[in-house]
Amino acid sequence: MTEALGSTATPESGRPEDEETTKRGRRGGKRAKKGPFGRLALFYRQIIAELRKVVWPTRNQLSTYTSVVIVFVVIMIGIVTVIDYGFNNAIKYVFG
């Protein structure tokens, strides 16, 4: 028989390669060794590391994106206003 791809069992024993991991179980790695303040500090270090990976827009890009969003919102407000006005007049015509 063929085994599934990514199987961790060895052909001769049929058991996982790392028996100690399965016996003891995982206890959280770095988190298990630190107290609550250490975990909080690790959390904030990870946040800062992720923020450094962000590609921030330039001032020109930011103003362009802001203009596009404002124009889109104004157009949507106009469309909703026209639809609301139409429904309002239709209800007045039907009911009264």
XYZ file of C-alpha atoms in Angstrom, residues 43-56:
14
model
C 3.137 40.294 22.031
C 4.150 43.950 21.628
C 7.493 43.004 20.069
C 5.621 40.894 17.532
C 3.268 43.800 16.776
C 6.198 46.135 16.143
C 7.889 43.525 13.955
C 4.719 43.173 11.841
C 4.311 46.943 11.522
C 7.861 47.187 10.179
C 6.852 44.836 7.348
C 4.013 47.125 6.225
C 4.586 49.083 3.027
C 3.327 52.541 3.951
